[in-house]
Amino acid sequence: MENPTVWLNGDLIPLGDAKISVLDRGFLFGDGIYEVVPVYHGKPFRLAQHLDRLERSLAEIRIANPYTRAEWEALFARLSATCSADPHSVYVQVTRGVAPRQHTFPKDIAPTVFGIATPLTLPSREKVEHGVGAVTHEDRRWLNCHIKSTSLLGNVLMAQYAADHDVQETIQFRDGNLTEASSSNVWVVKGGEMFAPLRDNRILEGIRYGVLEGLARECGVRFHERPVSEAEVRNADELLITSATKEVLAVVTLDGKAVGDGKPGPVFQALYAAYQRAKEAL
């Protein structure tokens, strides 16, 4: 994968040949959106839901969708075919395009569309079996987190904050309530029931949000969507994080203190097994 084939504005070309203008608004302003779709056994996982979110994000920032749904599906298939690794992920991003630098939207420019498929490294067996650590931080990001924007500096800083503390994730709070981690949704388990923050502008509704809601129902775990306080997070029996690349992981320490008994719990075990079954069902 030293020089993989990528998609750039209508062509499949070697990555080393892919070039964009320094005046691309994605480069200058982070003026764009993206999606990452995991692919198992050659089949994209929840592609329709990813494309729904891609379309919503484009509409939110008023970039005209450059492709039809069928064209997006075909593009994901073409990119997936360039990567022989199983599993792998397909990344696509759309920026507003190239124009002289000014903050307002330029007229009559074409969006820049980039895509690449790369091997997907799943969490190690050790992380799955023994769980991971997390730290906490105030959520200082903007208030349009529901847009899957390429403007990710706030997330980058929180990911680095976790790395600086040698843990997997930073779990964030705004006004005393749970929002999300740097690149994961967060779930609280108490008394065998699951609690998740509201799907509003303060979080990016990960595709796994809907997946976990359905898997919880399958596993007989009661699911509640409502504001979740910081105190509830710190007193949880289990904490879970989910994302396309992490799948489902148990957080067993928070700010250096054990979560529950400090081991992945029964709700995690049930949901992790159900997630693997959903993948195999492809």
GROMACS .gro file of C-alpha atoms in nm:
model
  282
    1MET     CA    1   0.000   0.000   0.000
    2GLU     CA    2   0.296   0.236  -0.052
    3ASN     CA    3   0.129   0.402  -0.352
    4PRO     CA    4  -0.237   0.297  -0.352
    5THR     CA    5  -0.488   0.392  -0.616
    6VAL     CA    6  -0.708   0.684  -0.513
    7TRP     CA    7  -1.004   0.874  -0.654
    8LEU     CA    8  -0.964   1.241  -0.732
    9ASN     CA    9  -1.227   1.438  -0.921
   10GLY     CA   10  -1.346   1.161  -1.148
   11ASP     CA   11  -1.027   0.960  -1.197
   12LEU     CA   12  -0.859   0.663  -1.033
   13ILE     CA   13  -0.488   0.747  -1.011
   14PRO     CA   14  -0.183   0.651  -0.800
   15LEU     CA   15  -0.171   0.837  -0.470
   16GLY     CA   16   0.169   0.981  -0.561
   17ASP     CA   17   0.013   1.151  -0.862
   18ALA     CA   18  -0.282   1.301  -0.675
   19LYS     CA   19  -0.254   1.678  -0.640
   20ILE     CA   20  -0.491   1.956  -0.533
   21SER     CA   21  -0.454   2.332  -0.547
   22VAL     CA   22  -0.327   2.518  -0.241
   23LEU     CA   23  -0.637   2.735  -0.289
   24ASP     CA   24  -0.869   2.441  -0.225
   25ARG     CA   25  -1.106   2.551   0.051
   26GLY     CA   26  -1.061   2.219   0.226
   27PHE     CA   27  -0.692   2.306   0.267
   28LEU     CA   28  -0.750   2.672   0.355
   29PHE     CA   29  -1.060   2.650   0.577
   30GLY     CA   30  -1.139   2.285   0.644
   31ASP     CA   31  -1.445   2.365   0.431
   32GLY     CA   32  -1.561   2.012   0.360
   33ILE     CA   33  -1.707   1.689   0.492
   34TYR     CA   34  -1.598   1.324   0.497
   35GLU     CA   35  -1.710   0.968   0.559
   36VAL     CA   36  -1.530   0.646   0.656
   37VAL     CA   37  -1.698   0.313   0.577
   38PRO     CA   38  -1.561  -0.019   0.707
   39VAL     CA   39  -1.565  -0.309   0.461
   40TYR     CA   40  -1.578  -0.671   0.583
   41HIS     CA   41  -1.552  -0.969   0.346
   42GLY     CA   42  -1.577  -0.727   0.055
   43LYS     CA   43  -1.909  -0.583   0.176
   44PRO     CA   44  -1.947  -0.227   0.311
   45PHE     CA   45  -2.098  -0.212   0.658
   46ARG     CA   46  -2.408   0.010   0.680
   47LEU     CA   47  -2.328   0.193   0.356
   48ALA     CA   48  -2.678   0.336   0.322
   49GLN     CA   49  -2.656   0.498   0.665
   50HIS     CA   50  -2.312   0.641   0.587
   51LEU     CA   51  -2.443   0.787   0.261
   52ASP     CA   52  -2.745   0.933   0.443
   53ARG     CA   53  -2.507   1.113   0.680
   54LEU     CA   54  -2.281   1.225   0.396
   55GLU     CA   55  -2.581   1.381   0.221
   56ARG     CA   56  -2.696   1.548   0.544
   57SER     CA   57  -2.350   1.693   0.607
   58LEU     CA   58  -2.325   1.829   0.252
   59ALA     CA   59  -2.667   1.991   0.288
   60GLU     CA   60  -2.577   2.142   0.627
   61ILE     CA   61  -2.277   2.329   0.485
   62ARG     CA   62  -2.449   2.400   0.152
   63ILE     CA   63  -2.221   2.208  -0.083
   64ALA     CA   64  -2.413   2.074  -0.380
   65ASN     CA   65  -2.396   1.694  -0.378
   66PRO     CA   66  -2.164   1.609  -0.669
   67TYR     CA   67  -2.302   1.256  -0.719
   68THR     CA   68  -2.630   1.068  -0.718
   69ARG     CA   69  -2.682   0.792  -0.462
   70ALA     CA   70  -2.610   0.531  -0.730
   71GLU     CA   71  -2.288   0.710  -0.827
   72TRP     CA   72  -2.174   0.721  -0.464
   73GLU     CA   73  -2.244   0.350  -0.428
   74ALA     CA   74  -2.046   0.280  -0.745
   75LEU     CA   75  -1.757   0.496  -0.622
   76PHE     CA   76  -1.737   0.312  -0.291
   77ALA     CA   77  -1.736  -0.019  -0.479
   78ARG     CA   78  -1.458   0.097  -0.715
   79LEU     CA   79  -1.244   0.220  -0.427
   80SER     CA   80  -1.305  -0.096  -0.227
   81ALA     CA   81  -1.187  -0.304  -0.522
   82THR     CA   82  -0.847  -0.129  -0.507
   83CYS     CA   83  -0.770  -0.274  -0.162
   84SER     CA   84  -0.722  -0.647  -0.114
   85ALA     CA   85  -0.695  -0.631   0.266
   86ASP     CA   86  -0.985  -0.774   0.468
   87PRO     CA   87  -1.110  -0.579   0.650
   88HIS     CA   88  -1.044  -0.238   0.500
   89SER     CA   89  -1.206   0.103   0.507
   90VAL     CA   90  -1.306   0.348   0.236
   91TYR     CA   91  -1.252   0.717   0.310
   92VAL     CA   92  -1.411   0.989   0.100
   93GLN     CA   93  -1.414   1.364   0.145
   94VAL     CA   94  -1.580   1.647  -0.041
   95THR     CA   95  -1.461   2.006  -0.016
   96ARG     CA   96  -1.625   2.315  -0.157
   97GLY     CA   97  -1.355   2.339  -0.422
   98VAL     CA   98  -1.088   2.579  -0.545
   99ALA     CA   99  -1.131   2.956  -0.538
  100PRO     CA  100  -0.947   3.274  -0.434
  101ARG     CA  101  -0.928   3.291  -0.056
  102GLN     CA  102  -1.232   3.460   0.096
  103HIS     CA  103  -1.462   3.349   0.373
  104THR     CA  104  -1.793   3.369   0.188
  105PHE     CA  105  -1.899   3.096  -0.050
  106PRO     CA  106  -1.760   3.144  -0.401
  107LYS     CA  107  -1.996   3.094  -0.693
  108ASP     CA  108  -1.972   2.849  -0.982
  109ILE     CA  109  -1.693   2.623  -0.851
  110ALA     CA  110  -1.688   2.244  -0.858
  111PRO     CA  111  -1.646   2.045  -0.534
  112THR     CA  112  -1.322   1.851  -0.487
  113VAL     CA  113  -1.391   1.480  -0.432
  114PHE     CA  114  -1.117   1.255  -0.293
  115GLY     CA  115  -1.134   0.890  -0.191
  116ILE     CA  116  -0.900   0.614  -0.078
  117ALA     CA  117  -0.930   0.256   0.052
  118THR     CA  118  -0.681   0.139   0.316
  119PRO     CA  119  -0.642  -0.166   0.541
  120LEU     CA  120  -0.850  -0.144   0.859
  121THR     CA  121  -0.665  -0.226   1.179
  122LEU     CA  122  -0.917  -0.344   1.437
  123PRO     CA  123  -0.861  -0.325   1.814
  124SER     CA  124  -0.619  -0.586   1.944
  125ARG     CA  125  -0.740  -0.893   2.127
  126GLU     CA  126  -0.587  -0.748   2.444
  127LYS     CA  127  -0.800  -0.432   2.417
  128VAL     CA  128  -1.114  -0.632   2.350
  129GLU     CA  129  -1.057  -0.875   2.638
  130HIS     CA  130  -0.914  -0.636   2.897
  131GLY     CA  131  -1.059  -0.298   2.799
  132VAL     CA  132  -0.897   0.042   2.761
  133GLY     CA  133  -0.842   0.358   2.959
  134ALA     CA  134  -0.983   0.706   2.909
  135VAL     CA  135  -0.946   1.054   3.054
  136THR     CA  136  -1.199   1.337   3.072
  137HIS     CA  137  -1.200   1.697   2.954
  138GLU     CA  138  -1.433   1.990   2.904
  139ASP     CA  139  -1.585   1.989   2.554
  140ARG     CA  140  -1.463   2.315   2.398
  141ARG     CA  141  -1.552   2.242   2.036
  142TRP     CA  142  -1.798   2.426   1.816
  143LEU     CA  143  -2.172   2.359   1.838
  144ASN     CA  144  -2.222   2.193   1.501
  145CYS     CA  145  -2.070   1.860   1.594
  146HIS     CA  146  -2.347   1.674   1.408
  147ILE     CA  147  -2.175   1.773   1.080
  148LYS     CA  148  -1.900   1.528   0.984
  149SER     CA  149  -1.668   1.815   0.899
  150THR     CA  150  -1.304   1.795   0.797
  151SER     CA  151  -1.246   2.078   1.050
  152LEU     CA  152  -1.122   1.841   1.318
  153LEU     CA  153  -0.870   2.042   1.520
  154GLY     CA  154  -1.079   2.016   1.838
  155ASN     CA  155  -1.094   1.639   1.800
  156VAL     CA  156  -0.724   1.621   1.719
  157LEU     CA  157  -0.637   1.810   2.038
  158MET     CA  158  -0.851   1.575   2.247
  159ALA     CA  159  -0.703   1.267   2.079
  160GLN     CA  160  -0.358   1.399   2.160
  161TYR     CA  161  -0.468   1.470   2.518
  162ALA     CA  162  -0.554   1.100   2.549
  163ALA     CA  163  -0.223   1.001   2.390
  164ASP     CA  164  -0.036   1.227   2.632
  165HIS     CA  165  -0.199   1.032   2.917
  166ASP     CA  166  -0.130   0.695   2.750
  167VAL     CA  167  -0.497   0.601   2.721
  168GLN     CA  168  -0.734   0.525   2.435
  169GLU     CA  169  -0.975   0.817   2.447
  170THR     CA  170  -1.079   1.153   2.594
  171ILE     CA  171  -1.441   1.160   2.710
  172GLN     CA  172  -1.588   1.510   2.699
  173PHE     CA  173  -1.852   1.700   2.894
  174ARG     CA  174  -2.037   2.020   2.812
  175ASP     CA  175  -2.238   2.202   3.078
  176GLY     CA  176  -2.212   1.902   3.308
  177ASN     CA  177  -2.340   1.646   3.056
  178LEU     CA  178  -2.170   1.382   2.845
  179THR     CA  179  -2.118   1.462   2.478
  180GLU     CA  180  -1.873   1.223   2.312
  181ALA     CA  181  -1.508   1.122   2.296
  182SER     CA  182  -1.249   1.261   2.055
  183SER     CA  183  -1.348   1.013   1.782
  184SER     CA  184  -1.604   0.784   1.944
  185ASN     CA  185  -1.957   0.780   2.075
  186VAL     CA  186  -1.981   0.699   2.448
  187TRP     CA  187  -2.231   0.474   2.625
  188VAL     CA  188  -2.307   0.441   2.997
  189VAL     CA  189  -2.428   0.114   3.147
  190LYS     CA  190  -2.595   0.114   3.489
  191GLY     CA  191  -2.799  -0.167   3.637
  192GLY     CA  192  -2.779  -0.359   3.310
  193GLU     CA  193  -2.937  -0.072   3.111
  194MET     CA  194  -2.773   0.154   2.850
  195PHE     CA  195  -2.783   0.533   2.847
  196ALA     CA  196  -2.677   0.749   2.552
  197PRO     CA  197  -2.664   1.127   2.497
  198LEU     CA  198  -2.928   1.291   2.282
  199ARG     CA  199  -2.872   1.286   1.906
  200ASP     CA  200  -2.842   1.661   1.861
  201ASN     CA  201  -2.590   1.919   1.743
  202ARG     CA  202  -2.352   1.851   2.033
  203ILE     CA  203  -2.244   1.509   1.908
  204LEU     CA  204  -2.167   1.342   1.579
  205GLU     CA  205  -2.423   1.064   1.556
  206GLY     CA  206  -2.193   0.778   1.474
  207ILE     CA  207  -2.334   0.506   1.250
  208ARG     CA  208  -2.270   0.273   1.542
  209TYR     CA  209  -2.521   0.474   1.746
  210GLY     CA  210  -2.805   0.320   1.548
  211VAL     CA  211  -2.625  -0.013   1.532
  212LEU     CA  212  -2.579  -0.029   1.910
  213GLU     CA  213  -2.940   0.073   1.969
  214GLY     CA  214  -3.053  -0.217   1.754
  215LEU     CA  215  -2.806  -0.462   1.905
  216ALA     CA  216  -2.913  -0.362   2.255
  217ARG     CA  217  -3.271  -0.447   2.161
  218GLU     CA  218  -3.150  -0.780   2.017
  219CYS     CA  219  -2.966  -0.856   2.340
  220GLY     CA  220  -3.257  -0.758   2.565
  221VAL     CA  221  -3.075  -0.454   2.706
  222ARG     CA  222  -3.299  -0.153   2.776
  223PHE     CA  223  -3.179   0.153   2.585
  224HIS     CA  224  -3.236   0.514   2.694
  225GLU     CA  225  -3.157   0.825   2.489
  226ARG     CA  226  -3.145   1.128   2.720
  227PRO     CA  227  -2.900   1.376   2.878
  228VAL     CA  228  -2.635   1.184   3.071
  229SER     CA  229  -2.466   1.368   3.357
  230GLU     CA  230  -2.096   1.363   3.435
  231ALA     CA  231  -2.181   1.201   3.770
  232GLU     CA  232  -2.357   0.916   3.589
  233VAL     CA  233  -2.050   0.861   3.373
  234ARG     CA  234  -1.819   0.853   3.674
  235ASN     CA  235  -2.048   0.612   3.860
  236ALA     CA  236  -2.120   0.378   3.569
  237ASP     CA  237  -2.106   0.002   3.599
  238GLU     CA  238  -1.967  -0.007   3.244
  239LEU     CA  239  -1.854   0.249   2.989
  240LEU     CA  240  -1.841   0.168   2.618
  241ILE     CA  241  -1.698   0.355   2.321
  242THR     CA  242  -1.783   0.287   1.957
  243SER     CA  243  -1.658   0.399   1.616
  244ALA     CA  244  -1.600   0.259   1.269
  245THR     CA  245  -1.241   0.166   1.353
  246LYS     CA  246  -1.282   0.077   1.724
  247GLU     CA  247  -1.608  -0.115   1.673
  248VAL     CA  248  -1.707  -0.164   2.041
  249LEU     CA  249  -1.461  -0.129   2.330
  250ALA     CA  250  -1.501  -0.129   2.707
  251VAL     CA  251  -1.348   0.160   2.904
  252VAL     CA  252  -1.223   0.007   3.229
  253THR     CA  253  -1.042   0.308   3.379
  254LEU     CA  254  -1.146   0.673   3.376
  255ASP     CA  255  -0.899   0.936   3.493
  256GLY     CA  256  -0.699   0.652   3.650
  257LYS     CA  257  -0.992   0.511   3.851
  258ALA     CA  258  -1.161   0.178   3.783
  259VAL     CA  259  -1.495   0.177   3.603
  260GLY     CA  260  -1.717  -0.074   3.784
  261ASP     CA  261  -1.498  -0.370   3.875
  262GLY     CA  262  -1.228  -0.260   3.629
  263LYS     CA  263  -1.309  -0.530   3.374
  264PRO     CA  264  -1.520  -0.545   3.057
  265GLY     CA  265  -1.872  -0.620   3.179
  266PRO     CA  266  -2.160  -0.840   3.065
  267VAL     CA  267  -2.335  -0.575   2.855
  268PHE     CA  268  -2.012  -0.510   2.666
  269GLN     CA  269  -1.962  -0.883   2.614
  270ALA     CA  270  -2.313  -0.924   2.476
  271LEU     CA  271  -2.293  -0.621   2.246
  272TYR     CA  272  -1.946  -0.707   2.119
  273ALA     CA  273  -2.059  -1.058   2.028
  274ALA     CA  274  -2.371  -0.919   1.858
  275TYR     CA  275  -2.159  -0.671   1.660
  276GLN     CA  276  -1.940  -0.954   1.533
  277ARG     CA  277  -2.250  -1.147   1.428
  278ALA     CA  278  -2.376  -0.841   1.238
  279LYS     CA  279  -2.046  -0.826   1.049
  280GLU     CA  280  -2.056  -1.195   0.966
  281ALA     CA  281  -2.414  -1.156   0.843
  282LEU     CA  282  -2.279  -0.955   0.550
   0.00000   0.00000   0.00000
